[in-house]
Short mmCIF file of C-alpha atoms in Angstrom, two decimals:
data_model
loop_
_atom_site.label_atom_id
_atom_site.label_comp_id
_atom_site.label_asym_id
_atom_site.label_seq_id
_atom_site.Cartn_x
_atom_site.Cartn_y
_atom_site.Cartn_z
CA UNK A 19 15.48 -4.32 12.85
CA UNK A 20 14.69 -0.60 12.94
CA UNK A 21 11.64 0.93 14.62
CA UNK A 22 10.50 4.55 14.75
CA UNK A 23 7.55 5.96 16.68
CA UNK A 24 5.99 9.41 16.33
CA UNK A 25 3.15 11.29 18.03
CA UNK A 26 -0.24 12.47 16.82
CA UNK A 27 -0.76 15.91 15.30
CA UNK A 28 -3.35 17.71 13.24
CA UNK A 29 -6.11 16.12 11.19
CA UNK A 30 -6.60 16.38 7.46
CA UNK A 31 -9.75 18.12 6.26
CA UNK A 32 -12.16 16.41 3.89
CA UNK A 33 -12.59 18.48 0.75
CA UNK A 34 -15.84 19.20 -1.05
CA UNK A 35 -16.13 17.93 -4.61
CA UNK A 36 -17.08 21.00 -6.57
CA UNK A 37 -16.82 20.41 -10.30
CA UNK A 38 -19.58 19.20 -12.55
CA UNK A 39 -17.33 16.39 -13.75
CA UNK A 40 -16.84 15.21 -10.18
CA UNK A 41 -20.59 15.25 -9.57
CA UNK A 42 -21.23 13.19 -12.68
CA UNK A 43 -18.60 10.65 -11.70
CA UNK A 44 -20.00 10.33 -8.20
CA UNK A 45 -23.56 9.94 -9.48
CA UNK A 46 -22.23 7.10 -11.61
CA UNK A 47 -20.81 5.49 -8.49
CA UNK A 48 -23.09 6.29 -5.52
CA UNK A 49 -21.12 4.04 -3.12
CA UNK A 50 -17.95 6.05 -3.60
CA UNK A 51 -19.99 9.27 -3.56
CA UNK A 52 -21.39 8.41 -0.15
CA UNK A 53 -17.95 7.54 1.20
CA UNK A 54 -16.34 10.74 -0.09
CA UNK A 55 -19.10 12.91 1.36
CA UNK A 56 -18.61 11.51 4.87
CA UNK A 57 -17.08 13.89 7.43
CA UNK A 58 -13.57 13.03 8.55
CA UNK A 59 -13.44 10.65 11.52
CA UNK A 60 -11.88 12.01 14.73
CA UNK A 61 -8.15 11.69 15.20
CA UNK A 62 -7.08 8.51 16.95
CA UNK A 63 -5.17 8.95 20.21
CA UNK A 64 -1.47 8.12 20.38
CA UNK A 65 -2.22 5.35 22.90
CA UNK A 66 -4.81 3.77 20.61
CA UNK A 67 -2.41 3.92 17.68
CA UNK A 68 0.45 2.47 19.69
CA UNK A 69 -1.60 -0.48 20.97
CA UNK A 70 -3.00 -1.30 17.53
CA UNK A 71 0.43 -1.03 15.92
CA UNK A 72 2.02 -3.23 18.58
CA UNK A 73 -0.34 -5.98 17.50
CA UNK A 74 0.20 -5.16 13.81
CA UNK A 75 3.94 -5.50 14.44
CA UNK A 76 3.52 -9.01 15.88
CA UNK A 77 1.21 -9.95 13.00
CA UNK A 78 3.56 -8.70 10.25
CA UNK A 79 6.47 -10.44 11.96
CA UNK A 80 4.50 -13.71 11.82
CA UNK A 81 3.77 -13.19 8.12
CA UNK A 82 7.48 -12.80 7.36
CA UNK A 83 8.35 -15.90 9.40
CA UNK A 84 5.53 -18.30 8.50
CA UNK A 85 5.37 -17.38 4.80
CA UNK A 86 9.18 -17.50 4.53
CA UNK A 87 9.42 -14.05 3.01
CA UNK A 88 13.03 -12.88 3.03
CA UNK A 89 12.26 -9.24 3.87
CA UNK A 90 9.36 -6.93 4.62
CA UNK A 91 9.50 -3.21 5.38
CA UNK A 92 6.41 -1.42 6.61
CA UNK A 93 5.26 1.97 7.86
CA UNK A 94 2.14 3.86 8.95
CA UNK A 95 1.44 7.55 8.43
CA UNK A 96 -1.09 9.47 10.54
CA UNK A 97 -1.50 13.16 11.28
CA UNK A 98 1.16 13.97 8.67
CA UNK A 99 3.86 11.98 10.43
CA UNK A 100 5.43 8.56 10.00
CA UNK A 101 4.21 7.27 13.38
CA UNK A 102 5.56 3.74 13.06
CA UNK A 103 7.94 1.85 10.79
CA UNK A 104 9.90 -1.37 10.92
CA UNK A 105 11.80 -3.96 8.92
CA UNK A 106 11.59 -7.76 9.15
CA UNK A 107 14.02 -10.35 7.84
CA UNK A 108 17.11 -9.73 5.71
CA UNK A 109 17.72 -8.23 2.28
CA UNK A 110 20.85 -10.04 1.07
CA UNK A 111 21.49 -13.63 0.00
CA UNK A 112 23.82 -14.21 2.97
CA UNK A 113 21.01 -13.13 5.33
CA UNK A 114 23.18 -10.67 7.20
CA UNK A 115 21.75 -7.25 6.26
CA UNK A 116 18.57 -6.50 8.22
CA UNK A 117 15.55 -5.02 6.48
CA UNK A 118 14.61 -1.53 7.65
CA UNK A 119 12.40 1.42 6.67
CA UNK A 120 15.39 2.66 4.66
CA UNK A 121 15.67 -0.54 2.58
CA UNK A 122 15.20 0.12 -1.14
CA UNK A 123 12.77 -2.04 -3.13
CA UNK A 124 11.52 -1.97 -6.70
CA UNK A 125 8.09 -0.37 -6.32
CA UNK A 126 7.08 -1.25 -9.88
CA UNK A 127 3.61 0.17 -10.63
CA UNK A 128 3.66 2.67 -7.77
CA UNK A 129 5.90 4.42 -10.32
CA UNK A 130 2.70 5.39 -12.10
CA UNK A 131 1.81 7.84 -9.33
CA UNK A 132 5.04 9.81 -9.84
CA UNK A 133 4.52 9.79 -13.60
CA UNK A 134 0.94 11.02 -13.15
CA UNK A 135 2.07 13.85 -10.86
CA UNK A 136 4.62 14.91 -13.48
CA UNK A 137 1.98 14.95 -16.22
CA UNK A 138 -0.43 16.95 -14.07
CA UNK A 139 2.25 19.58 -13.44
CA UNK A 140 2.34 20.10 -17.20
CA UNK A 141 -1.47 20.19 -17.22
CA UNK A 142 -1.42 22.97 -14.65
CA UNK A 143 1.11 24.83 -16.81
CA UNK A 144 -1.41 24.59 -19.68
CA UNK A 145 1.03 22.55 -21.76
CA UNK A 146 -1.22 19.49 -22.13
CA UNK A 147 -4.97 18.92 -22.29
CA UNK A 148 -6.34 15.80 -20.64
CA UNK A 149 -9.04 15.31 -23.25
CA UNK A 150 -6.82 15.80 -26.26
CA UNK A 151 -5.82 12.70 -28.24
CA UNK A 152 -2.47 11.43 -27.02
CA UNK A 153 -1.23 11.58 -30.62
CA UNK A 154 -1.37 15.38 -30.27
CA UNK A 155 1.83 15.01 -28.26
CA UNK A 156 3.08 11.65 -29.55
CA UNK A 157 2.30 11.42 -33.28
CA UNK A 158 4.08 8.07 -33.45
CA UNK A 159 1.80 6.48 -30.80
CA UNK A 160 -0.81 5.36 -33.33
CA UNK A 161 -2.11 1.81 -32.94
CA UNK A 162 -3.86 -0.27 -35.60
CA UNK A 163 -7.50 0.69 -36.21
CA UNK A 164 -9.74 -1.38 -33.97
CA UNK A 165 -12.35 -1.91 -36.67
CA UNK A 166 -15.27 -0.55 -34.62
CA UNK A 167 -16.36 2.97 -33.78
CA UNK A 168 -14.13 4.47 -31.10
CA UNK A 169 -13.47 7.89 -29.68
CA UNK A 170 -9.91 9.20 -29.39
CA UNK A 171 -7.38 7.75 -26.97
CA UNK A 172 -6.96 10.68 -24.57
CA UNK A 173 -4.58 11.33 -21.71
CA UNK A 174 -7.52 11.22 -19.29
CA UNK A 175 -8.52 7.78 -20.56
CA UNK A 176 -4.93 6.54 -20.41
CA UNK A 177 -4.41 7.81 -16.85
CA UNK A 178 -7.63 6.07 -15.73
CA UNK A 179 -6.84 2.84 -17.63
CA UNK A 180 -9.95 3.29 -19.76
CA UNK A 181 -8.30 3.88 -23.16
CA UNK A 182 -8.71 0.28 -24.36
CA UNK A 183 -4.95 0.00 -24.84
CA UNK A 184 -3.21 -3.39 -24.62
CA UNK A 185 -1.95 -4.18 -21.16
CA UNK A 186 1.68 -4.42 -22.35
CA UNK A 187 4.03 -3.37 -25.09
CA UNK A 188 4.46 -6.29 -27.47
CA UNK A 189 7.52 -7.84 -25.83
CA UNK A 190 7.83 -10.79 -23.38
CA UNK A 191 9.49 -8.80 -20.61
CA UNK A 192 7.60 -10.47 -17.76
CA UNK A 193 8.98 -13.86 -18.84
CA UNK A 194 11.94 -15.47 -17.06
CA UNK A 195 14.78 -16.03 -16.96
CA UNK A 196 16.02 -12.66 -18.22
CA UNK A 197 12.99 -10.31 -18.06
CA UNK A 198 14.22 -8.36 -21.09
CA UNK A 199 12.39 -5.05 -21.55
CA UNK A 200 12.31 -3.10 -24.81
CA UNK A 201 14.25 0.06 -25.52
CA UNK A 202 12.32 3.20 -26.42
CA UNK A 203 13.19 2.72 -30.09
CA UNK A 204 11.91 -0.86 -30.01
CA UNK A 205 8.66 0.23 -28.34
CA UNK A 206 8.12 2.99 -30.89
CA UNK A 207 8.85 0.68 -33.82
CA UNK A 208 6.32 -1.93 -32.71
CA UNK A 209 3.45 0.10 -31.25
CA UNK A 210 1.94 0.64 -34.69
CA UNK A 211 1.51 -3.13 -34.99
CA UNK A 212 -0.53 -3.38 -31.79
CA UNK A 213 -4.31 -3.42 -31.73
CA UNK A 214 -6.41 -1.84 -28.96
CA UNK A 215 -8.41 -4.30 -26.89
CA UNK A 216 -11.56 -2.15 -26.79
CA UNK A 217 -12.94 1.13 -28.07
CA UNK A 218 -11.67 4.03 -25.97
CA UNK A 219 -13.51 4.87 -22.72
CA UNK A 220 -15.65 1.72 -22.94
CA UNK A 221 -14.09 -0.68 -20.40
CA UNK A 222 -11.40 -0.76 -17.75
CA UNK A 223 -8.17 -2.33 -18.96
CA UNK A 224 -5.03 -1.90 -16.89
CA UNK A 225 -2.18 -0.86 -19.17
CA UNK A 226 1.54 -0.55 -18.53
CA UNK A 227 1.83 0.53 -22.14
CA UNK A 228 -0.55 3.41 -21.42
CA UNK A 229 1.38 4.88 -18.49
CA UNK A 230 4.59 4.45 -20.47
CA UNK A 231 3.02 6.73 -23.08
CA UNK A 232 2.19 9.24 -20.32
CA UNK A 233 5.88 9.32 -19.44
CA UNK A 234 6.74 9.80 -23.10
CA UNK A 235 4.31 12.73 -23.15
CA UNK A 236 6.08 14.29 -20.17
CA UNK A 237 9.36 14.12 -22.07
CA UNK A 238 7.93 15.38 -25.35
CA UNK A 239 6.13 18.35 -23.79
CA UNK A 240 8.72 19.36 -21.18
CA UNK A 241 11.69 19.07 -23.51
CA UNK A 242 13.61 17.17 -20.80
CA UNK A 243 14.40 13.47 -20.62
CA UNK A 244 11.68 11.83 -18.55
CA UNK A 245 14.05 10.70 -15.77
CA UNK A 246 15.59 14.16 -15.49
CA UNK A 247 12.17 15.80 -15.31
CA UNK A 248 10.82 13.64 -12.49
CA UNK A 249 14.08 13.86 -10.52
CA UNK A 250 14.12 17.66 -10.79
CA UNK A 251 10.42 18.52 -10.53
CA UNK A 252 8.96 15.76 -8.33
CA UNK A 253 11.52 13.77 -6.35
CA UNK A 254 14.01 16.51 -5.39
CA UNK A 255 11.40 19.03 -4.13
CA UNK A 256 9.96 16.32 -1.85
CA UNK A 257 13.45 15.32 -0.64
CA UNK A 258 12.97 11.72 -1.73
CA UNK A 259 16.67 10.94 -1.70
CA UNK A 260 16.24 7.16 -2.05
CA UNK A 261 13.57 7.25 -4.77
CA UNK A 262 14.70 7.05 -8.41
CA UNK A 263 13.27 6.02 -11.80
CA UNK A 264 15.86 3.25 -12.07
CA UNK A 265 17.42 0.36 -10.17
CA UNK A 266 20.44 1.49 -8.05
CA UNK A 267 22.54 -1.54 -8.93
CA UNK A 268 25.54 -0.48 -6.83
CA UNK A 269 23.40 -0.87 -3.68
CA UNK A 270 22.22 -4.41 -4.51
CA UNK A 271 22.25 -6.57 -1.39
CA UNK A 272 23.49 -3.61 0.69
CA UNK A 273 20.52 -1.24 0.76
CA UNK A 274 18.63 -2.49 -2.31
CA UNK A 275 16.86 -5.73 -1.39
CA UNK A 276 17.58 -8.86 -3.42
CA UNK A 277 14.35 -10.06 -5.05
CA UNK A 278 12.94 -13.59 -4.80
CA UNK A 279 10.25 -15.50 -6.67
CA UNK A 280 7.24 -17.43 -5.43
CA UNK A 281 7.75 -20.44 -3.17
CA UNK A 282 8.18 -23.66 -5.18
CA UNK A 283 6.96 -27.13 -4.20
CA UNK A 284 10.28 -27.84 -2.52
CA UNK A 285 9.75 -24.79 -0.29
CA UNK A 286 12.55 -22.80 -1.95
CA UNK A 287 12.30 -19.30 -3.38
CA UNK A 288 14.65 -18.64 -6.31
CA UNK A 289 16.64 -15.41 -6.42
CA UNK A 290 15.33 -13.24 -9.25
CA UNK A 291 17.84 -11.51 -11.53
CA UNK A 292 18.14 -7.75 -11.48
CA UNK A 293 16.17 -6.22 -14.32
CA UNK A 294 16.15 -2.93 -16.21
CA UNK A 295 12.70 -1.83 -17.37
CA UNK A 296 14.22 0.56 -19.94
CA UNK A 297 11.32 2.06 -21.93
CA UNK A 298 8.78 1.01 -19.29
CA UNK A 299 10.34 3.19 -16.56
CA UNK A 300 7.36 5.59 -16.29
CA UNK A 301 5.07 2.62 -15.61
CA UNK A 302 7.27 0.29 -13.56
CA UNK A 303 10.84 1.53 -13.15
CA UNK A 304 10.99 3.31 -9.79
CA UNK A 305 12.69 2.16 -6.61
CA UNK A 306 11.92 3.59 -3.18
CA UNK A 307 11.77 3.05 0.59
CA UNK A 308 9.13 3.13 3.31
CA UNK A 309 10.58 6.41 4.56
CA UNK A 310 10.36 8.07 1.15
CA UNK A 311 6.87 6.79 0.34
CA UNK A 312 5.77 8.10 3.73
CA UNK A 313 7.06 11.55 2.72
CA UNK A 314 5.15 11.22 -0.56
CA UNK A 315 1.93 10.42 1.33
CA UNK A 316 2.50 13.21 3.87
CA UNK A 317 2.94 15.71 1.04
CA UNK A 318 -0.46 14.73 -0.33
CA UNK A 319 -2.19 15.04 3.04
CA UNK A 320 -0.49 18.39 3.69
CA UNK A 321 -1.50 19.72 0.27
CA UNK A 322 -5.12 18.69 0.78
CA UNK A 323 -5.19 20.24 4.26
CA UNK A 324 -3.47 23.57 3.58
CA UNK A 325 -4.63 24.05 -0.03
CA UNK A 326 -1.36 25.90 -0.59
CA UNK A 327 0.24 24.95 -3.94
CA UNK A 328 3.20 22.60 -3.51
CA UNK A 329 4.27 20.75 -6.67
CA UNK A 330 0.56 20.73 -7.55
CA UNK A 331 -2.55 22.66 -6.61
CA UNK A 332 -4.83 20.97 -4.10
CA UNK A 333 -7.63 21.07 -6.65
CA UNK A 334 -5.46 19.10 -9.09
CA UNK A 335 -4.71 16.39 -6.52
CA UNK A 336 -8.43 16.20 -5.70
CA UNK A 337 -9.10 15.70 -9.39
CA UNK A 338 -6.53 12.91 -9.55
CA UNK A 339 -8.00 11.12 -6.52
CA UNK A 340 -11.66 11.30 -7.48
CA UNK A 341 -13.37 8.70 -9.64
CA UNK A 342 -12.75 9.44 -13.32
CA UNK A 343 -13.95 6.13 -14.75
CA UNK A 344 -16.26 3.37 -13.56
CA UNK A 345 -16.18 0.07 -15.39
CA UNK A 346 -19.53 -1.37 -16.50
CA UNK A 347 -19.07 -4.01 -13.78
CA UNK A 348 -19.78 -1.17 -11.25
CA UNK A 349 -16.93 -2.47 -9.08
CA UNK A 350 -13.77 -1.08 -10.68
CA UNK A 351 -13.10 2.65 -10.28
CA UNK A 352 -10.02 4.66 -11.20
CA UNK A 353 -8.74 8.18 -10.75
CA UNK A 354 -5.98 9.90 -12.72
CA UNK A 355 -3.11 7.53 -12.06
CA UNK A 356 -4.56 6.49 -8.70
CA UNK A 357 -6.41 3.30 -7.93
CA UNK A 358 -9.54 3.88 -5.83
CA UNK A 359 -10.96 1.22 -3.51
CA UNK A 360 -14.03 1.32 -1.31
CA UNK A 361 -13.83 -1.05 1.69
CA UNK A 362 -16.57 -0.87 4.29
CA UNK A 363 -17.04 2.83 5.06
CA UNK A 364 -13.54 3.76 3.91
CA UNK A 365 -12.30 5.06 0.56
CA UNK A 366 -8.63 4.40 -0.20
CA UNK A 367 -6.41 5.69 -2.98
CA UNK A 368 -2.90 4.71 -3.97
CA UNK A 369 -1.31 1.93 -5.97
CA UNK A 370 0.23 -1.52 -5.78
CA UNK A 371 3.45 -2.67 -7.40
CA UNK A 372 4.36 -6.12 -8.72
CA UNK A 373 7.69 -6.76 -10.44
CA UNK A 374 9.95 -9.85 -10.56
CA UNK A 375 11.07 -10.37 -6.97
CA UNK A 376 9.17 -7.47 -5.39
CA UNK A 377 5.61 -6.67 -4.35
CA UNK A 378 4.61 -3.38 -2.78
CA UNK A 379 1.66 -1.22 -1.77
CA UNK A 380 1.03 2.42 -0.89
CA UNK A 381 -2.54 2.75 0.39
CA UNK A 382 -3.86 6.10 1.60
CA UNK A 383 -7.11 7.22 3.20
CA UNK A 384 -7.27 10.96 2.44
CA UNK A 385 -10.38 11.56 4.56
CA UNK A 386 -8.51 10.40 7.66
CA UNK A 387 -4.97 11.41 6.69
CA UNK A 388 -3.72 7.85 7.11
CA UNK A 389 -1.44 5.71 4.95
CA UNK A 390 0.01 2.22 5.13
CA UNK A 391 3.15 1.34 3.18
CA UNK A 392 4.33 -2.27 2.89
CA UNK A 393 7.19 -3.45 0.67
CA UNK A 394 8.47 -7.01 0.29
CA UNK A 395 11.10 -8.80 -1.79
CA UNK A 396 9.04 -11.86 -2.71
CA UNK A 397 5.99 -12.65 -4.81
CA UNK A 398 3.35 -12.04 -2.15
CA UNK A 399 0.40 -9.64 -1.90
CA UNK A 400 1.07 -6.89 0.68
CA UNK A 401 -2.17 -5.07 -0.19
CA UNK A 402 -3.99 -7.65 1.94
CA UNK A 403 -1.61 -6.89 4.80
CA UNK A 404 -2.22 -3.15 4.41
CA UNK A 405 -5.94 -3.80 4.76
CA UNK A 406 -5.19 -5.77 7.93
CA UNK A 407 -3.19 -2.92 9.47
CA UNK A 408 -5.97 -0.43 8.71
CA UNK A 409 -8.50 -2.85 10.21
CA UNK A 410 -6.50 -3.18 13.45
CA UNK A 411 -6.27 0.60 13.77
CA UNK A 412 -10.03 0.85 13.25
CA UNK A 413 -10.73 -1.94 15.74
CA UNK A 414 -8.85 -0.04 18.46
CA UNK A 415 -10.18 3.44 17.63
CA UNK A 416 -12.57 4.61 20.35
CA UNK A 417 -12.90 1.17 21.95
CA UNK A 418 -13.52 0.92 25.70
CA UNK A 419 -14.60 -1.99 27.91
CA UNK A 420 -18.05 -1.58 29.45
CA UNK A 421 -18.10 -1.39 33.24
CA UNK A 422 -14.36 -1.91 33.75
CA UNK A 423 -12.98 -2.64 37.24
CA UNK A 424 -12.74 0.37 39.54
CA UNK A 425 -8.98 -0.17 39.85
CA UNK A 426 -7.12 -0.72 36.57
CA UNK A 427 -4.90 -3.80 36.35
CA UNK A 428 -1.33 -2.46 36.71
CA UNK A 429 0.32 -5.66 35.47
CA UNK A 430 -0.82 -5.86 31.82
CA UNK A 431 2.75 -5.93 30.54
CA UNK A 432 3.35 -9.07 32.61
CA UNK A 433 0.99 -11.00 30.33
CA UNK A 434 2.24 -9.64 26.99
CA UNK A 435 4.04 -12.18 24.85
CA UNK A 436 3.71 -15.28 22.68
CA UNK A 437 2.07 -18.51 23.86
CA UNK A 438 1.96 -21.93 22.21
CA UNK A 439 -1.25 -23.21 20.60
CA UNK A 440 0.23 -26.50 19.36
CA UNK A 441 -0.97 -28.77 17.89
CA UNK A 442 -4.09 -26.79 16.94
CA UNK A 443 -2.30 -23.66 15.77
CA UNK A 444 1.23 -22.30 15.75
CA UNK A 445 0.97 -19.67 18.47
CA UNK A 446 -1.01 -16.80 19.95
CA UNK A 447 0.17 -13.33 20.91
CA UNK A 448 -1.13 -11.26 23.83
CA UNK A 449 -0.82 -7.45 24.04
CA UNK A 450 -2.38 -4.73 26.24
CA UNK A 451 -5.57 -3.28 24.77
CA UNK A 452 -7.69 -0.46 26.25
CA UNK A 453 -6.96 -1.41 29.85
CA UNK A 454 -7.45 -5.11 29.13
CA UNK A 455 -5.78 -7.52 26.75
CA UNK A 456 -6.04 -8.59 23.12
CA UNK A 457 -5.18 -12.12 22.06
CA UNK A 458 -4.60 -13.15 18.44
CA UNK A 459 -3.83 -16.56 16.94
CA UNK A 460 -0.91 -16.61 14.51
CA UNK A 461 -0.56 -16.95 11.60
CA UNK A 462 -3.79 -15.42 10.32
CA UNK A 463 -4.99 -13.63 7.19
CA UNK A 464 -7.47 -11.37 8.97
CA UNK A 465 -6.17 -10.08 12.29
CA UNK A 466 -9.03 -7.73 13.15
CA UNK A 467 -11.66 -10.44 12.73
CA UNK A 468 -9.55 -13.05 14.55
CA UNK A 469 -8.94 -10.82 17.56
CA UNK A 470 -10.27 -11.77 20.99
CA UNK A 471 -10.49 -9.18 23.76
CA UNK A 472 -9.99 -10.07 27.42
CA UNK A 473 -11.72 -7.92 30.03
CA UNK A 474 -9.88 -7.62 33.37
CA UNK A 475 -11.70 -9.00 36.41
CA UNK A 476 -9.44 -9.49 39.41
CA UNK A 477 -5.78 -10.37 39.86
CA UNK A 478 -4.58 -12.47 36.90
CA UNK A 479 -8.10 -13.39 35.81
CA UNK A 480 -9.89 -12.05 32.72
CA UNK A 481 -13.10 -12.83 30.84
CA UNK A 482 -13.43 -13.17 27.06
CA UNK A 483 -15.50 -10.33 25.62
CA UNK A 484 -18.51 -11.36 23.53
CA UNK A 485 -19.42 -9.50 20.34
CA UNK A 486 -22.44 -8.02 22.14
CA UNK A 487 -20.24 -6.65 24.93
CA UNK A 488 -21.12 -9.42 27.38
CA UNK A 489 -18.64 -11.69 29.12
CA UNK A 490 -17.80 -15.26 28.14
CA UNK A 491 -15.39 -17.82 29.60
CA UNK A 492 -12.71 -17.13 32.16
CA UNK A 493 -9.03 -16.86 31.24
CA UNK A 494 -6.34 -16.96 33.93
CA UNK A 495 -2.64 -16.24 33.53
CA UNK A 496 -0.48 -18.54 35.66
CA UNK A 497 2.77 -17.51 37.36
CA UNK A 498 5.78 -19.51 38.50
CA UNK A 499 7.31 -19.37 41.97
CA UNK A 500 9.24 -16.22 41.00
CA UNK A 501 6.03 -14.46 39.98
CA UNK A 502 6.68 -14.59 36.22
CA UNK A 503 3.71 -15.33 33.94
CA UNK A 504 4.41 -18.67 32.28
CA UNK A 505 1.09 -19.92 30.86
CA UNK A 506 -2.58 -19.31 30.12
CA UNK A 507 -5.31 -21.45 31.70
CA UNK A 508 -8.50 -21.57 29.64
CA UNK A 509 -11.26 -24.15 29.71
CA UNK A 510 -9.08 -26.30 31.99
CA UNK A 511 -6.29 -26.39 29.37
CA UNK A 512 -2.88 -24.74 29.46
CA UNK A 513 -0.97 -22.77 26.80
CA UNK A 514 2.71 -22.36 27.66
CA UNK A 515 4.53 -19.10 27.14
CA UNK A 516 7.18 -19.40 24.43
CA UNK A 517 8.52 -15.84 24.06
CA UNK A 518 8.18 -12.37 25.51
#
């Protein structure tokens, strides 16, 4: 396992949305408007980050173990640094190569962010217009008439998944056992036989076909093969040495993680075959690492803070990360290439990825300059885990026990570790937290809500903290004759220590 820790630095500034288009989009979605107009929250201290991430580490480790996921790699960006990263499990079929922040995974639909950046570079160069019909640049990309009145299918609508395009090209490439994707010639030959799902700019409809067409536009307008363009103009300038628009087959099982399917009834996960997305590369073909995706996030935060052009103008990135389309359900919002989610008082942008054998997430909070990256090589949903890591960071931020003891307890590390909860639950983990302790039952889906805080009283005795700040039952850590903490006494019952 590999762990890296950094220190806190400067804070990202929140930008002001200045264009009329932005104002109209935010009026259409007042919840997101309110979130984006909030001032940036203060920077979290290094101690607060470290304590929250220590608990996040134990929680992610339990996910890998209890859900039998072969490998997980994770990282957290704050203050324009990768402040924490780690790997869990192994990436090869012999279970000998440890996962790390440098492990390569298929990132599938996170590819769309790189494709969108490439397109917006051409937009800044005045080589494409977002509101022009996509057939201006791809005359062959003409679908069957939908039979009802529809506006043109524009690049803006395609980037925001509002063009009404079918979700997929008309090939069964998500079907096992071979996951055979079409060539570019096959895609071009068949697209004219496909029918849009909806009139353009009417409803949200996620479309891999659409972002594939964006990549085709990059190639047609730039005059370079798509892969060459993104390598030269996006990946190389950001020094993303382990990010490519293809699967590095020679590294399979060495640095590239082997992919696995969902757990079957017999408890086994099947190894998924390597796949080549061919024509779908702009939508789903990239591979990357935690380290490289952290660099990608840091570039965005730096650009927004400095407003000095770097690959893109800051105003262009703002445009990409603001709401461009709101579905009539008033819940689904999209930017230009970016997903946009509003959770509590936080607005997140980024993307998830889901390909055979791999699931991934890059989730960023531009207002706070924070990002969580989680990559796995099984059919699980790391976006939920990213939410959990953010929630733990928020739970620790600014927290302090009311009326703490005059003398801090100097032995908090003595209590840290894993304790049995059998037969009622698998285990519980204890870590230092704001001069007291935090205790969390494992496994759990929601670590921030399941967290209990223990306020120090005297010696090895603590009291459970109530939600209103008051004190509940007593918790005492018991030591053996050598002075080592070996168990927890609570409500006259004992939980034995099982690991440090």
